[in-house]
Amino acid sequence: MEIHLKTIKELMTELPDIDRKTLVGAFEIRNWPVGSYLSSQAERDENEYLLLSGLARSVVTDAEGTEVNLNLYAAPMVITPNMARTSGGRSLVDIEILDDAVAATMPAPHLMDLMVVFESIREWGNTVMREELTRKVGREWCLAALSARQRLEWFRKEHPGYEALFAHFHIASYLGMTPVTLSRARNQ
């Protein structure tokens, strides 16, 4: 438990100690086995998540059952904020655990309350949202403007080490290509 508390604190290094202690204390730490879901598409989800150990992915499934990865997560990191992955309190995505994980959860309304009271927590939350927006725009640009080989190079730059952590079919989906196209890009 202590190592996970330390990991949470490391995700919030810019906060003053007293505010960090308040924020850390608001999270609940829980184990998540491989194959479980932090959040399920179309189901209620009012939580914020910090992935403290393990791997996860954010994925949508279309009407024909085709999955598309929207994000890959390797701990430690903040999972896409609630307001960016839900609509009307319902999840727009599945967040699937790909490797046994530990995650910290907090009700999103509680985080919003803390952001109102503590300026440093508000700044931290706003920074998390800006970083998520920047990541999403960068990925959209990558998918729209780059060749398969260039997308792979972008992925390697933006997500160092992920190629060794995630199954290549997950990476291919994230990059908007088939596994065969990814294999060809890797061999160029």
CSV table of C-alpha atoms in Angstrom, one decimal:
chain,number,residue,atom,x,y,z
A,1,MET,CA,0.0,0.0,0.0
A,2,GLU,CA,2.8,2.4,0.9
A,3,ILE,CA,4.4,2.1,-2.5
A,4,HIS,CA,1.1,2.9,-4.2
A,5,LEU,CA,0.7,6.0,-2.0
A,6,LYS,CA,4.2,7.0,-3.1
A,7,THR,CA,3.2,6.5,-6.7
A,8,ILE,CA,0.2,8.7,-6.3
A,9,LYS,CA,2.3,11.4,-4.8
A,10,GLU,CA,4.8,11.2,-7.7
A,11,LEU,CA,1.9,12.0,-10.1
A,12,MET,CA,1.3,15.2,-8.1
A,13,THR,CA,4.8,16.5,-7.4
A,14,GLU,CA,3.9,20.1,-8.2
A,15,LEU,CA,1.4,20.3,-5.4
A,16,PRO,CA,2.3,21.8,-2.0
A,17,ASP,CA,2.7,19.0,0.6
A,18,ILE,CA,-0.5,19.8,2.5
A,19,ASP,CA,-2.6,19.9,-0.7
A,20,ARG,CA,-1.0,16.8,-2.0
A,21,LYS,CA,-1.8,15.0,1.3
A,22,THR,CA,-5.4,16.1,1.0
A,23,LEU,CA,-5.7,14.9,-2.6
A,24,VAL,CA,-3.9,11.6,-2.0
A,25,GLY,CA,-6.2,10.9,1.0
A,26,ALA,CA,-9.3,11.3,-1.2
A,27,PHE,CA,-8.3,8.3,-3.5
A,28,GLU,CA,-9.2,4.7,-2.8
A,29,ILE,CA,-6.6,2.1,-3.9
A,30,ARG,CA,-7.8,-1.2,-5.4
A,31,ASN,CA,-6.4,-4.2,-7.3
A,32,TRP,CA,-7.8,-4.9,-10.7
A,33,PRO,CA,-7.2,-8.3,-12.4
A,34,VAL,CA,-6.4,-8.7,-16.0
A,35,GLY,CA,-9.6,-8.7,-18.1
A,36,SER,CA,-11.5,-6.5,-15.7
A,37,TYR,CA,-12.8,-3.0,-16.6
A,38,LEU,CA,-12.4,0.3,-14.7
A,39,SER,CA,-15.2,1.6,-16.8
A,40,SER,CA,-17.6,0.0,-19.3
A,41,GLN,CA,-19.0,1.7,-22.4
A,42,ALA,CA,-22.6,3.0,-21.9
A,43,GLU,CA,-22.5,2.2,-18.2
A,44,ARG,CA,-22.5,4.8,-15.4
A,45,ASP,CA,-19.1,6.1,-14.5
A,46,GLU,CA,-18.5,9.0,-12.1
A,47,ASN,CA,-14.9,8.3,-11.1
A,48,GLU,CA,-11.5,9.6,-11.8
A,49,TYR,CA,-8.7,7.0,-12.1
A,50,LEU,CA,-4.9,6.9,-11.5
A,51,LEU,CA,-3.3,3.8,-12.9
A,52,LEU,CA,-0.6,2.9,-10.3
A,53,SER,CA,0.7,-0.3,-11.7
A,54,GLY,CA,-0.1,-2.5,-14.7
A,55,LEU,CA,-1.4,-1.8,-18.2
A,56,ALA,CA,-4.8,-0.7,-19.6
A,57,ARG,CA,-6.5,0.5,-22.8
A,58,SER,CA,-9.3,2.8,-23.6
A,59,VAL,CA,-11.4,1.2,-26.4
A,60,VAL,CA,-14.7,1.7,-28.1
A,61,THR,CA,-16.7,-1.0,-29.9
A,62,ASP,CA,-18.9,-0.1,-32.9
A,63,ALA,CA,-22.2,-1.6,-33.9
A,64,GLU,CA,-20.5,-4.4,-35.8
A,65,GLY,CA,-18.4,-5.3,-32.8
A,66,THR,CA,-15.1,-3.8,-34.1
A,67,GLU,CA,-12.9,-2.5,-31.4
A,68,VAL,CA,-10.8,0.7,-31.8
A,69,ASN,CA,-8.2,1.6,-29.2
A,70,LEU,CA,-8.3,5.3,-28.3
A,71,ASN,CA,-5.6,5.2,-25.7
A,72,LEU,CA,-3.0,2.9,-24.1
A,73,TYR,CA,-2.0,3.4,-20.5
A,74,ALA,CA,1.2,2.1,-18.8
A,75,ALA,CA,1.5,2.9,-15.1
A,76,PRO,CA,2.0,5.2,-13.5
A,77,MET,CA,-0.3,7.7,-15.1
A,78,VAL,CA,-3.6,9.5,-14.9
A,79,ILE,CA,-6.4,7.9,-16.9
A,80,THR,CA,-8.3,10.2,-19.3
A,81,PRO,CA,-10.3,12.5,-17.0
A,82,ASN,CA,-14.0,11.7,-16.5
A,83,MET,CA,-15.4,14.7,-18.3
A,84,ALA,CA,-13.4,13.8,-21.4
A,85,ARG,CA,-14.6,10.1,-21.5
A,86,THR,CA,-18.2,10.4,-20.3
A,87,SER,CA,-21.5,12.0,-21.5
A,88,GLY,CA,-24.4,12.4,-19.2
A,89,GLY,CA,-22.6,10.3,-16.5
A,90,ARG,CA,-22.2,7.3,-18.8
A,91,SER,CA,-18.9,6.1,-20.2
A,92,LEU,CA,-18.2,6.5,-23.8
A,93,VAL,CA,-15.4,3.9,-23.7
A,94,ASP,CA,-14.3,0.7,-22.0
A,95,ILE,CA,-11.2,1.0,-19.9
A,96,GLU,CA,-9.9,-2.6,-19.9
A,97,ILE,CA,-7.1,-3.8,-17.7
A,98,LEU,CA,-4.5,-5.6,-19.8
A,99,ASP,CA,-2.2,-6.7,-17.1
A,100,ASP,CA,-2.9,-7.1,-13.4
A,101,ALA,CA,-3.1,-3.6,-12.1
A,102,VAL,CA,-3.6,-1.3,-9.1
A,103,ALA,CA,-5.6,1.8,-9.6
A,104,ALA,CA,-6.7,4.7,-7.3
A,105,THR,CA,-10.2,5.9,-7.7
A,106,MET,CA,-12.1,9.0,-6.6
A,107,PRO,CA,-15.6,10.2,-7.4
A,108,ALA,CA,-15.2,13.0,-10.0
A,109,PRO,CA,-17.6,15.4,-8.1
A,110,HIS,CA,-15.3,15.1,-5.1
A,111,LEU,CA,-12.3,16.1,-7.2
A,112,MET,CA,-14.2,19.0,-8.5
A,113,ASP,CA,-15.0,20.1,-4.9
A,114,LEU,CA,-11.4,19.9,-4.0
A,115,MET,CA,-10.5,22.0,-7.1
A,116,VAL,CA,-12.9,24.7,-6.0
A,117,VAL,CA,-11.3,24.8,-2.5
A,118,PHE,CA,-7.6,24.4,-3.3
A,119,GLU,CA,-6.1,26.5,-6.0
A,120,SER,CA,-3.1,24.2,-6.4
A,121,ILE,CA,-5.4,21.1,-6.9
A,122,ARG,CA,-7.4,23.2,-9.5
A,123,GLU,CA,-4.2,24.0,-11.3
A,124,TRP,CA,-3.2,20.3,-11.2
A,125,GLY,CA,-6.6,19.2,-12.6
A,126,ASN,CA,-6.5,21.8,-15.3
A,127,THR,CA,-2.9,20.7,-16.3
A,128,VAL,CA,-4.2,17.1,-16.5
A,129,MET,CA,-7.0,18.2,-18.8
A,130,ARG,CA,-4.7,20.4,-21.0
A,131,GLU,CA,-2.3,17.4,-21.4
A,132,GLU,CA,-5.1,15.1,-22.3
A,133,LEU,CA,-6.4,17.6,-24.9
A,134,THR,CA,-2.9,18.0,-26.3
A,135,ARG,CA,-2.5,14.2,-26.5
A,136,LYS,CA,-5.8,13.7,-28.3
A,137,VAL,CA,-5.2,16.5,-30.8
A,138,GLY,CA,-1.7,15.1,-31.5
A,139,ARG,CA,-3.1,11.6,-32.1
A,140,GLU,CA,-5.9,13.0,-34.4
A,141,TRP,CA,-3.3,14.8,-36.4
A,142,CYS,CA,-1.1,11.7,-36.6
A,143,LEU,CA,-4.0,9.6,-37.9
A,144,ALA,CA,-5.1,12.2,-40.5
A,145,ALA,CA,-1.7,13.4,-41.8
A,146,LEU,CA,0.9,10.7,-41.5
A,147,SER,CA,1.7,7.5,-43.4
A,148,ALA,CA,1.8,4.2,-41.5
A,149,ARG,CA,5.6,4.3,-41.1
A,150,GLN,CA,5.4,8.0,-39.9
A,151,ARG,CA,2.6,7.0,-37.4
A,152,LEU,CA,4.8,4.3,-36.0
A,153,GLU,CA,7.7,6.8,-35.6
A,154,TRP,CA,5.3,9.3,-33.9
A,155,PHE,CA,4.1,6.5,-31.6
A,156,ARG,CA,7.7,5.6,-30.6
A,157,LYS,CA,8.4,9.2,-29.9
A,158,GLU,CA,5.2,9.9,-27.9
A,159,HIS,CA,5.1,6.6,-26.1
A,160,PRO,CA,8.7,5.3,-25.6
A,161,GLY,CA,8.8,1.7,-24.5
A,162,TYR,CA,5.1,1.0,-25.3
A,163,GLU,CA,6.1,-1.2,-28.2
A,164,ALA,CA,7.6,-3.7,-25.8
A,165,LEU,CA,4.7,-3.5,-23.3
A,166,PHE,CA,1.5,-3.8,-25.5
A,167,ALA,CA,0.4,-6.4,-27.9
A,168,HIS,CA,1.0,-5.2,-31.5
A,169,PHE,CA,-2.7,-5.6,-32.4
A,170,HIS,CA,-3.5,-3.1,-29.7
A,171,ILE,CA,-0.9,-0.7,-31.0
A,172,ALA,CA,-2.1,-1.2,-34.6
A,173,SER,CA,-5.6,-0.3,-33.6
A,174,TYR,CA,-4.4,2.8,-31.7
A,175,LEU,CA,-2.5,3.9,-34.8
A,176,GLY,CA,-5.5,3.3,-37.1
A,177,MET,CA,-4.0,0.4,-39.1
A,178,THR,CA,-4.2,-3.3,-39.4
A,179,PRO,CA,-1.6,-5.5,-37.6
A,180,VAL,CA,-0.2,-6.5,-41.0
A,181,THR,CA,0.4,-2.8,-41.9
A,182,LEU,CA,2.0,-2.3,-38.5
A,183,SER,CA,4.3,-5.3,-39.1
A,184,ARG,CA,5.3,-3.9,-42.5
A,185,ALA,CA,6.0,-0.4,-41.0
A,186,ARG,CA,8.1,-2.0,-38.3
A,187,ASN,CA,10.2,-3.8,-41.0
A,188,GLN,CA,10.8,-0.8,-43.1
